Amino acid sequence: MRLQALISYTPMGMPEAHRLPVARQSMLAHASEVAQWVVLLLGWLWLGEQGMRLGWSLASGVLAVALWWMTRLVFRGRDWLARCPPGLVGLCGLLTAGSVHLPSQWQGQGAAHITLLAVALLWGVWSAMVESRGQPSSVEFGRLAWHPPVACAGVILVWRMPGGEHLASGGVSVLLLLCAAVLFVRDLRTATHADGRHSRPPEFQTLLAPSAMGVMMGSLWAGNGWCDGLGWTTDQAAMAHLLVMAGLPTLVAWFLCWPGWRRISPLSQTWLSLVLLAFGALLSLGNGAVLAMLLLSLAWALHRCSLSVQIGAAEVQAPWLACSTALLLGPVLLVWVGATSEFLGPAAMQSALALQGVLAAWQAGRLWRHRRLPTLPLSAT
């Protein structure tokens, strides 16, 4: 979509009384998109880091980020989240921003970890609210998908604040508070509610790329040794994953909308995402950790920028089945990687990615056989 479409973006279903001037609509859309990315990136990074610090003896510390991820999957797209008052969403964001201080207030590691799990649960509910009521992602806007890198810069700034743990938590709290304020104003002013994009259960092939990316992001603090051969510290590996997660969707959206290039079809994007996922999983079994990470991240970026493909009516999953599949391929698999990495080492992550790769190759073959069938819009995953 070109620049004019981006500037004139208006949320669907907005009551006439709530319509803002075009410039203010654009500013609010941009700010809320950056805020959504900040909430997402901080969830992976901060919850993962704190989980490793406070709960490393339980599944290598991945329980907090897995609980946050699971809560998002279970509650996202629920009708009651789309219809609840904006004040409730703002209150949930306010409580989340204020609660990040709580784990550091406890002296015992066990109590601090339980508190962190409660924070992760609250954060997951708030994230599900935001995603259920949110606008289309910036990567659907076209070439000017600059929002993920800006969000990444803000996350890095507060993550690496000097002064120790309490100041770092203070920076995270302030940044989340700003995001909560922006998202509350967006919700209040535009009355942007779910318009059906989240109601249709995602197809199986659309679950694989985000699940693989989530397992990779969620386990980066676990010290499972996958990147040890590169000589990277855990912080350096986390920074690399964060930059790739924020940067690749922007680059892919820019490439797909470059003037003179014929935009590839949604079917081709989905198929290519699955092929990249399969090859990335294959490379992870050897010594190509960097290339494997890039291919897996690129598969996820293509997924973010694409429309999903429905093979046929028989392929539409029931909501409970789609949610269960997403949980098994995502948070449950992440917990398994964390629990087994202590004695399997890199093989824990490699086996999880191998499973994702086999499923991706299978789905790529099925899409190739059904490549002439029509496509439908993507339901957010």
Short mmCIF file of C-alpha atoms in Angstrom, two decimals:
data_model
loop_
_atom_site.label_atom_id
_atom_site.label_comp_id
_atom_site.label_asym_id
_atom_site.label_seq_id
_atom_site.Cartn_x
_atom_site.Cartn_y
_atom_site.Cartn_z
CA MET A 1 0.00 0.00 0.00
CA ARG A 2 1.44 3.36 -0.98
CA LEU A 3 2.17 6.43 1.12
CA GLN A 4 -1.21 8.02 0.45
CA ALA A 5 -2.97 4.96 1.82
CA LEU A 6 -0.77 5.07 4.90
CA ILE A 7 -1.45 8.75 5.57
CA SER A 8 -5.19 8.37 5.09
CA TYR A 9 -5.50 5.30 7.30
CA THR A 10 -8.81 5.29 9.17
CA PRO A 11 -9.80 2.44 11.51
CA MET A 12 -12.75 0.47 10.20
CA GLY A 13 -16.06 0.79 11.97
CA MET A 14 -15.21 4.13 13.60
CA PRO A 15 -18.35 6.09 14.63
CA GLU A 16 -18.69 9.45 12.87
CA ALA A 17 -18.59 11.33 16.17
CA HIS A 18 -15.19 9.80 16.98
CA ARG A 19 -13.50 10.55 13.65
CA LEU A 20 -10.33 12.61 14.07
CA PRO A 21 -8.64 14.86 11.51
CA VAL A 22 -6.53 12.86 9.08
CA ALA A 23 -3.22 14.13 10.48
CA ARG A 24 -4.21 13.22 14.04
CA GLN A 25 -5.51 9.83 12.92
CA SER A 26 -2.15 9.17 11.27
CA MET A 27 -0.17 10.24 14.34
CA LEU A 28 -2.31 8.09 16.61
CA ALA A 29 -2.03 5.10 14.27
CA HIS A 30 1.75 5.42 14.13
CA ALA A 31 2.15 5.92 17.89
CA SER A 32 -0.11 3.00 18.77
CA GLU A 33 1.69 0.72 16.31
CA VAL A 34 5.04 1.56 17.91
CA ALA A 35 3.48 0.97 21.35
CA GLN A 36 2.19 -2.47 20.33
CA TRP A 37 5.65 -3.45 19.12
CA VAL A 38 7.23 -2.22 22.36
CA VAL A 39 4.81 -4.30 24.43
CA LEU A 40 5.59 -7.35 22.28
CA LEU A 41 9.38 -6.96 22.27
CA LEU A 42 9.61 -6.18 25.98
CA GLY A 43 7.50 -9.24 26.72
CA TRP A 44 10.01 -11.51 25.02
CA LEU A 45 13.08 -9.73 26.31
CA TRP A 46 12.34 -8.58 29.86
CA LEU A 47 10.18 -11.51 30.95
CA GLY A 48 12.71 -13.93 29.50
CA GLU A 49 15.62 -12.24 31.24
CA GLN A 50 13.84 -12.02 34.60
CA GLY A 51 12.63 -15.59 34.29
CA MET A 52 16.19 -16.79 33.79
CA ARG A 53 17.38 -14.70 36.75
CA LEU A 54 14.66 -15.75 39.19
CA GLY A 55 13.54 -19.18 37.99
CA TRP A 56 16.53 -20.76 36.26
CA SER A 57 16.06 -23.99 38.24
CA LEU A 58 12.60 -24.55 36.68
CA ALA A 59 12.70 -25.28 32.95
CA SER A 60 15.79 -23.06 32.60
CA GLY A 61 13.75 -19.99 33.51
CA VAL A 62 11.36 -19.98 30.51
CA LEU A 63 8.16 -20.36 32.53
CA ALA A 64 7.43 -16.62 32.77
CA VAL A 65 7.70 -15.91 29.04
CA ALA A 66 5.86 -19.17 28.23
CA LEU A 67 2.99 -18.18 30.55
CA TRP A 68 2.80 -14.72 28.93
CA TRP A 69 2.78 -16.31 25.47
CA MET A 70 0.16 -18.88 26.46
CA THR A 71 -2.13 -16.21 27.93
CA ARG A 72 -1.93 -14.16 24.74
CA LEU A 73 -2.88 -17.17 22.63
CA VAL A 74 -5.76 -18.26 24.87
CA PHE A 75 -7.41 -14.85 25.26
CA ARG A 76 -6.60 -13.08 21.99
CA GLY A 77 -9.62 -12.50 19.79
CA ARG A 78 -12.20 -13.17 22.51
CA ASP A 79 -15.40 -11.17 22.04
CA TRP A 80 -15.43 -9.92 25.61
CA LEU A 81 -11.96 -8.43 25.14
CA ALA A 82 -13.07 -6.63 22.00
CA ARG A 83 -16.16 -5.23 23.70
CA CYS A 84 -14.87 -4.37 27.17
CA PRO A 85 -14.67 -0.65 28.08
CA PRO A 86 -11.48 1.20 27.08
CA GLY A 87 -11.00 2.08 30.74
CA LEU A 88 -10.54 -1.58 31.62
CA VAL A 89 -7.82 -1.93 28.97
CA GLY A 90 -6.11 1.20 30.27
CA LEU A 91 -6.31 -0.05 33.85
CA CYS A 92 -4.81 -3.41 32.87
CA GLY A 93 -1.93 -1.61 31.14
CA LEU A 94 -1.41 0.64 34.15
CA LEU A 95 -1.29 -2.35 36.50
CA THR A 96 1.15 -4.14 34.21
CA ALA A 97 3.47 -1.14 34.07
CA GLY A 98 3.38 -0.79 37.85
CA SER A 99 3.82 -4.48 38.60
CA VAL A 100 7.26 -4.89 36.98
CA HIS A 101 8.79 -3.56 40.22
CA LEU A 102 7.20 -6.27 42.37
CA PRO A 103 9.55 -9.24 41.75
CA SER A 104 12.55 -7.24 42.94
CA GLN A 105 10.80 -6.38 46.23
CA TRP A 106 10.93 -9.98 47.50
CA GLN A 107 13.96 -11.37 49.27
CA GLY A 108 13.32 -15.05 48.57
CA GLN A 109 13.90 -16.27 45.03
CA GLY A 110 10.85 -18.54 45.12
CA ALA A 111 8.48 -15.72 46.12
CA ALA A 112 10.05 -13.40 43.56
CA HIS A 113 9.56 -15.99 40.81
CA ILE A 114 5.91 -16.55 41.74
CA THR A 115 5.39 -12.79 41.62
CA LEU A 116 7.04 -12.68 38.21
CA LEU A 117 4.65 -15.37 36.96
CA ALA A 118 1.72 -13.25 38.17
CA VAL A 119 3.16 -10.26 36.29
CA ALA A 120 3.52 -12.41 33.16
CA LEU A 121 -0.11 -13.50 33.44
CA LEU A 122 -1.32 -9.90 33.78
CA TRP A 123 0.94 -8.80 30.93
CA GLY A 124 -0.45 -11.57 28.75
CA VAL A 125 -4.05 -10.53 29.37
CA TRP A 126 -3.21 -6.92 28.56
CA SER A 127 -1.36 -7.95 25.39
CA ALA A 128 -4.36 -10.03 24.31
CA MET A 129 -6.62 -7.02 24.87
CA VAL A 130 -4.39 -4.76 22.81
CA GLU A 131 -4.01 -7.26 19.97
CA SER A 132 -7.74 -8.07 19.91
CA ARG A 133 -8.70 -4.42 19.55
CA GLY A 134 -5.73 -3.18 17.53
CA GLN A 135 -5.31 -1.77 14.08
CA PRO A 136 -3.72 -3.70 11.22
CA SER A 137 0.01 -4.08 11.65
CA SER A 138 2.37 -1.52 10.16
CA VAL A 139 3.83 -4.17 7.88
CA GLU A 140 0.47 -4.15 6.08
CA PHE A 141 0.85 -0.42 5.44
CA GLY A 142 3.60 -0.93 2.89
CA ARG A 143 7.14 0.37 2.50
CA LEU A 144 7.08 2.75 5.48
CA ALA A 145 7.02 0.03 8.14
CA TRP A 146 9.50 1.90 10.35
CA HIS A 147 7.62 1.20 13.57
CA PRO A 148 9.41 -2.04 14.66
CA PRO A 149 12.92 -0.49 14.55
CA VAL A 150 11.74 2.56 16.50
CA ALA A 151 10.18 0.29 19.11
CA CYS A 152 13.38 -1.77 19.20
CA ALA A 153 15.44 1.36 19.86
CA GLY A 154 13.22 2.25 22.82
CA VAL A 155 13.47 -1.27 24.23
CA ILE A 156 17.27 -1.31 23.94
CA LEU A 157 17.45 2.08 25.63
CA VAL A 158 15.59 0.98 28.76
CA TRP A 159 17.06 -2.53 28.74
CA ARG A 160 20.60 -1.24 28.94
CA MET A 161 20.03 1.66 31.31
CA PRO A 162 22.95 2.15 33.72
CA GLY A 163 22.43 1.90 37.45
CA GLY A 164 21.50 -1.70 38.09
CA GLU A 165 18.39 -3.82 38.31
CA HIS A 166 16.02 -1.33 39.98
CA LEU A 167 16.70 1.44 37.47
CA ALA A 168 16.27 -1.03 34.61
CA SER A 169 12.90 -2.07 36.02
CA GLY A 170 12.06 1.60 36.37
CA GLY A 171 12.81 2.20 32.70
CA VAL A 172 10.68 -0.78 31.67
CA SER A 173 7.86 0.49 33.87
CA VAL A 174 8.01 4.00 32.40
CA LEU A 175 8.09 2.71 28.83
CA LEU A 176 5.13 0.39 29.45
CA LEU A 177 3.27 3.26 31.09
CA LEU A 178 3.78 5.41 27.99
CA CYS A 179 2.57 2.54 25.81
CA ALA A 180 -0.48 2.03 28.01
CA ALA A 181 -1.33 5.74 27.73
CA VAL A 182 -0.97 5.77 23.93
CA LEU A 183 -3.02 2.60 23.49
CA PHE A 184 -5.70 3.86 25.87
CA VAL A 185 -6.04 7.12 23.92
CA ARG A 186 -6.19 5.14 20.65
CA ASP A 187 -8.88 2.90 22.10
CA LEU A 188 -10.85 5.78 23.59
CA ARG A 189 -10.66 8.19 20.65
CA THR A 190 -11.10 5.84 17.72
CA ALA A 191 -13.28 3.14 19.28
CA THR A 192 -11.24 0.59 17.32
CA HIS A 193 -12.77 -2.79 18.07
CA ALA A 194 -12.30 -6.19 16.51
CA ASP A 195 -13.69 -6.18 12.98
CA GLY A 196 -13.59 -9.90 12.28
CA ARG A 197 -9.86 -10.17 11.58
CA HIS A 198 -9.34 -12.15 14.76
CA SER A 199 -12.55 -14.19 14.68
CA ARG A 200 -11.58 -16.76 12.05
CA PRO A 201 -9.31 -19.45 13.46
CA PRO A 202 -5.83 -19.42 11.90
CA GLU A 203 -4.95 -22.20 9.52
CA PHE A 204 -2.30 -24.70 10.54
CA GLN A 205 0.38 -23.42 8.16
CA THR A 206 0.15 -19.91 9.64
CA LEU A 207 1.02 -21.22 13.11
CA LEU A 208 4.42 -22.65 12.24
CA ALA A 209 6.55 -19.55 11.57
CA PRO A 210 5.41 -17.58 14.66
CA SER A 211 5.75 -20.70 16.81
CA ALA A 212 9.33 -21.31 15.66
CA MET A 213 10.22 -17.66 16.17
CA GLY A 214 8.64 -17.69 19.62
CA VAL A 215 10.51 -20.81 20.72
CA MET A 216 13.76 -19.25 19.52
CA MET A 217 13.06 -15.92 21.28
CA GLY A 218 11.74 -17.51 24.46
CA SER A 219 14.75 -19.77 24.95
CA LEU A 220 17.52 -17.30 24.15
CA TRP A 221 18.16 -16.69 27.88
CA ALA A 222 18.11 -20.38 28.76
CA GLY A 223 21.78 -20.91 27.95
CA ASN A 224 21.06 -24.00 25.89
CA GLY A 225 24.33 -23.62 24.00
CA TRP A 226 22.85 -23.22 20.49
CA CYS A 227 24.90 -20.05 19.86
CA ASP A 228 27.85 -20.93 22.09
CA GLY A 229 29.93 -22.00 19.13
CA LEU A 230 29.85 -18.42 17.83
CA GLY A 231 31.61 -17.08 20.89
CA TRP A 232 28.65 -14.83 21.75
CA THR A 233 27.64 -13.93 25.26
CA THR A 234 24.00 -14.36 26.25
CA ASP A 235 23.48 -10.60 26.06
CA GLN A 236 24.97 -10.45 22.58
CA ALA A 237 22.75 -13.31 21.40
CA ALA A 238 19.69 -11.60 22.91
CA MET A 239 20.59 -8.33 21.18
CA ALA A 240 21.02 -10.10 17.84
CA HIS A 241 17.65 -11.83 18.16
CA LEU A 242 15.96 -8.55 19.11
CA LEU A 243 17.45 -6.66 16.15
CA VAL A 244 16.49 -9.43 13.74
CA MET A 245 12.95 -9.66 15.11
CA ALA A 246 12.41 -5.90 14.75
CA GLY A 247 14.38 -5.30 11.57
CA LEU A 248 13.42 -8.09 9.19
CA PRO A 249 9.67 -7.30 8.94
CA THR A 250 10.58 -3.75 7.94
CA LEU A 251 13.06 -4.94 5.30
CA VAL A 252 10.65 -7.52 3.91
CA ALA A 253 7.77 -5.01 3.69
CA TRP A 254 10.11 -2.53 1.96
CA PHE A 255 11.27 -5.16 -0.52
CA LEU A 256 7.78 -6.43 -1.35
CA CYS A 257 6.50 -2.92 -2.11
CA TRP A 258 9.54 -1.64 -4.03
CA PRO A 259 8.42 0.23 -7.20
CA GLY A 260 8.90 -1.83 -10.30
CA TRP A 261 8.73 -5.16 -8.51
CA ARG A 262 5.70 -7.35 -9.03
CA ARG A 263 4.34 -8.18 -5.59
CA ILE A 264 4.39 -11.92 -5.07
CA SER A 265 1.07 -13.56 -4.38
CA PRO A 266 -0.12 -14.39 -0.85
CA LEU A 267 0.14 -18.08 -1.72
CA SER A 268 3.76 -17.65 -2.78
CA GLN A 269 4.59 -15.71 0.39
CA THR A 270 3.12 -18.40 2.59
CA TRP A 271 4.84 -21.18 0.67
CA LEU A 272 8.18 -19.35 0.74
CA SER A 273 7.85 -18.78 4.49
CA LEU A 274 7.36 -22.50 5.03
CA VAL A 275 10.32 -23.39 2.79
CA LEU A 276 12.59 -20.96 4.66
CA LEU A 277 11.43 -22.43 7.95
CA ALA A 278 12.19 -25.95 6.76
CA PHE A 279 15.70 -25.03 5.54
CA GLY A 280 16.42 -23.01 8.68
CA ALA A 281 15.50 -25.96 10.86
CA LEU A 282 17.73 -28.22 8.75
CA LEU A 283 20.69 -25.85 9.08
CA SER A 284 20.21 -25.65 12.85
CA LEU A 285 21.15 -29.33 13.07
CA GLY A 286 24.67 -28.50 11.90
CA ASN A 287 27.04 -25.60 12.47
CA GLY A 288 25.06 -22.92 10.62
CA ALA A 289 23.49 -21.27 13.67
CA VAL A 290 23.62 -17.72 12.29
CA LEU A 291 22.17 -18.62 8.90
CA ALA A 292 19.55 -20.81 10.56
CA MET A 293 18.50 -17.93 12.82
CA LEU A 294 18.26 -15.59 9.83
CA LEU A 295 16.19 -18.04 7.78
CA LEU A 296 13.81 -18.74 10.65
CA SER A 297 13.43 -15.02 11.33
CA LEU A 298 12.91 -14.30 7.64
CA ALA A 299 10.19 -16.95 7.53
CA TRP A 300 8.47 -15.19 10.42
CA ALA A 301 8.89 -11.77 8.77
CA LEU A 302 7.28 -13.07 5.56
CA HIS A 303 4.46 -14.44 7.68
CA ARG A 304 3.97 -11.01 9.26
CA CYS A 305 3.87 -9.36 5.84
CA SER A 306 1.69 -11.88 4.05
CA LEU A 307 -1.88 -12.96 3.75
CA SER A 308 -2.66 -16.49 4.75
CA VAL A 309 -3.80 -19.09 2.32
CA GLN A 310 -6.78 -21.31 2.93
CA ILE A 311 -6.47 -24.63 1.15
CA GLY A 312 -10.15 -25.47 1.37
CA ALA A 313 -13.14 -25.57 3.64
CA ALA A 314 -12.00 -28.83 5.16
CA GLU A 315 -8.80 -27.15 6.36
CA VAL A 316 -10.52 -24.60 8.61
CA GLN A 317 -9.89 -25.65 12.20
CA ALA A 318 -12.33 -25.35 15.04
CA PRO A 319 -11.33 -22.50 17.41
CA TRP A 320 -10.46 -24.88 20.24
CA LEU A 321 -8.33 -27.02 17.91
CA ALA A 322 -6.49 -24.01 16.47
CA CYS A 323 -5.79 -22.69 19.98
CA SER A 324 -4.64 -26.11 21.22
CA THR A 325 -2.32 -26.54 18.23
CA ALA A 326 -0.84 -23.08 18.77
CA LEU A 327 -0.25 -23.86 22.45
CA LEU A 328 1.43 -27.18 21.71
CA LEU A 329 3.69 -25.79 18.97
CA GLY A 330 4.48 -22.66 20.98
CA PRO A 331 4.50 -22.34 24.79
CA VAL A 332 4.39 -26.08 25.51
CA LEU A 333 7.28 -26.75 23.14
CA LEU A 334 9.19 -23.85 24.69
CA VAL A 335 8.78 -25.30 28.18
CA TRP A 336 9.95 -28.67 26.87
CA VAL A 337 13.08 -27.02 25.41
CA GLY A 338 13.76 -25.28 28.71
CA ALA A 339 13.20 -28.42 30.77
CA THR A 340 15.41 -30.66 28.61
CA SER A 341 18.19 -28.23 27.71
CA GLU A 342 19.94 -28.93 31.02
CA PHE A 343 20.90 -32.45 29.92
CA LEU A 344 20.39 -32.27 26.13
CA GLY A 345 22.15 -28.95 25.58
CA PRO A 346 21.80 -27.60 22.02
CA ALA A 347 19.96 -30.77 20.98
CA ALA A 348 16.86 -29.56 22.86
CA MET A 349 16.47 -26.52 20.62
CA GLN A 350 17.57 -28.41 17.53
CA SER A 351 14.97 -31.12 18.04
CA ALA A 352 12.21 -28.55 18.57
CA LEU A 353 13.19 -26.72 15.39
CA ALA A 354 13.45 -30.05 13.55
CA LEU A 355 9.83 -30.77 14.45
CA GLN A 356 8.81 -27.33 13.19
CA GLY A 357 10.84 -27.89 10.01
CA VAL A 358 9.26 -31.25 9.23
CA LEU A 359 5.77 -29.80 9.68
CA ALA A 360 6.71 -26.80 7.52
CA ALA A 361 8.00 -29.03 4.73
CA TRP A 362 4.82 -31.09 4.88
CA GLN A 363 2.63 -27.98 4.68
CA ALA A 364 4.75 -26.50 1.87
CA GLY A 365 4.13 -29.66 -0.15
CA ARG A 366 0.40 -29.47 0.48
CA LEU A 367 0.27 -25.79 -0.55
CA TRP A 368 2.18 -26.58 -3.72
CA ARG A 369 -0.40 -29.18 -4.67
CA HIS A 370 -3.25 -26.73 -3.99
CA ARG A 371 -1.57 -23.63 -5.44
CA ARG A 372 -4.46 -22.80 -7.78
CA LEU A 373 -7.06 -22.44 -5.05
CA PRO A 374 -8.25 -18.95 -3.89
CA THR A 375 -6.77 -17.09 -0.95
CA LEU A 376 -8.37 -15.43 2.06
CA PRO A 377 -7.18 -12.63 4.37
CA LEU A 378 -4.98 -13.39 7.31
CA SER A 379 -6.36 -13.75 10.77
CA ALA A 380 -3.74 -12.41 13.18
CA THR A 381 -1.49 -15.04 14.73
#
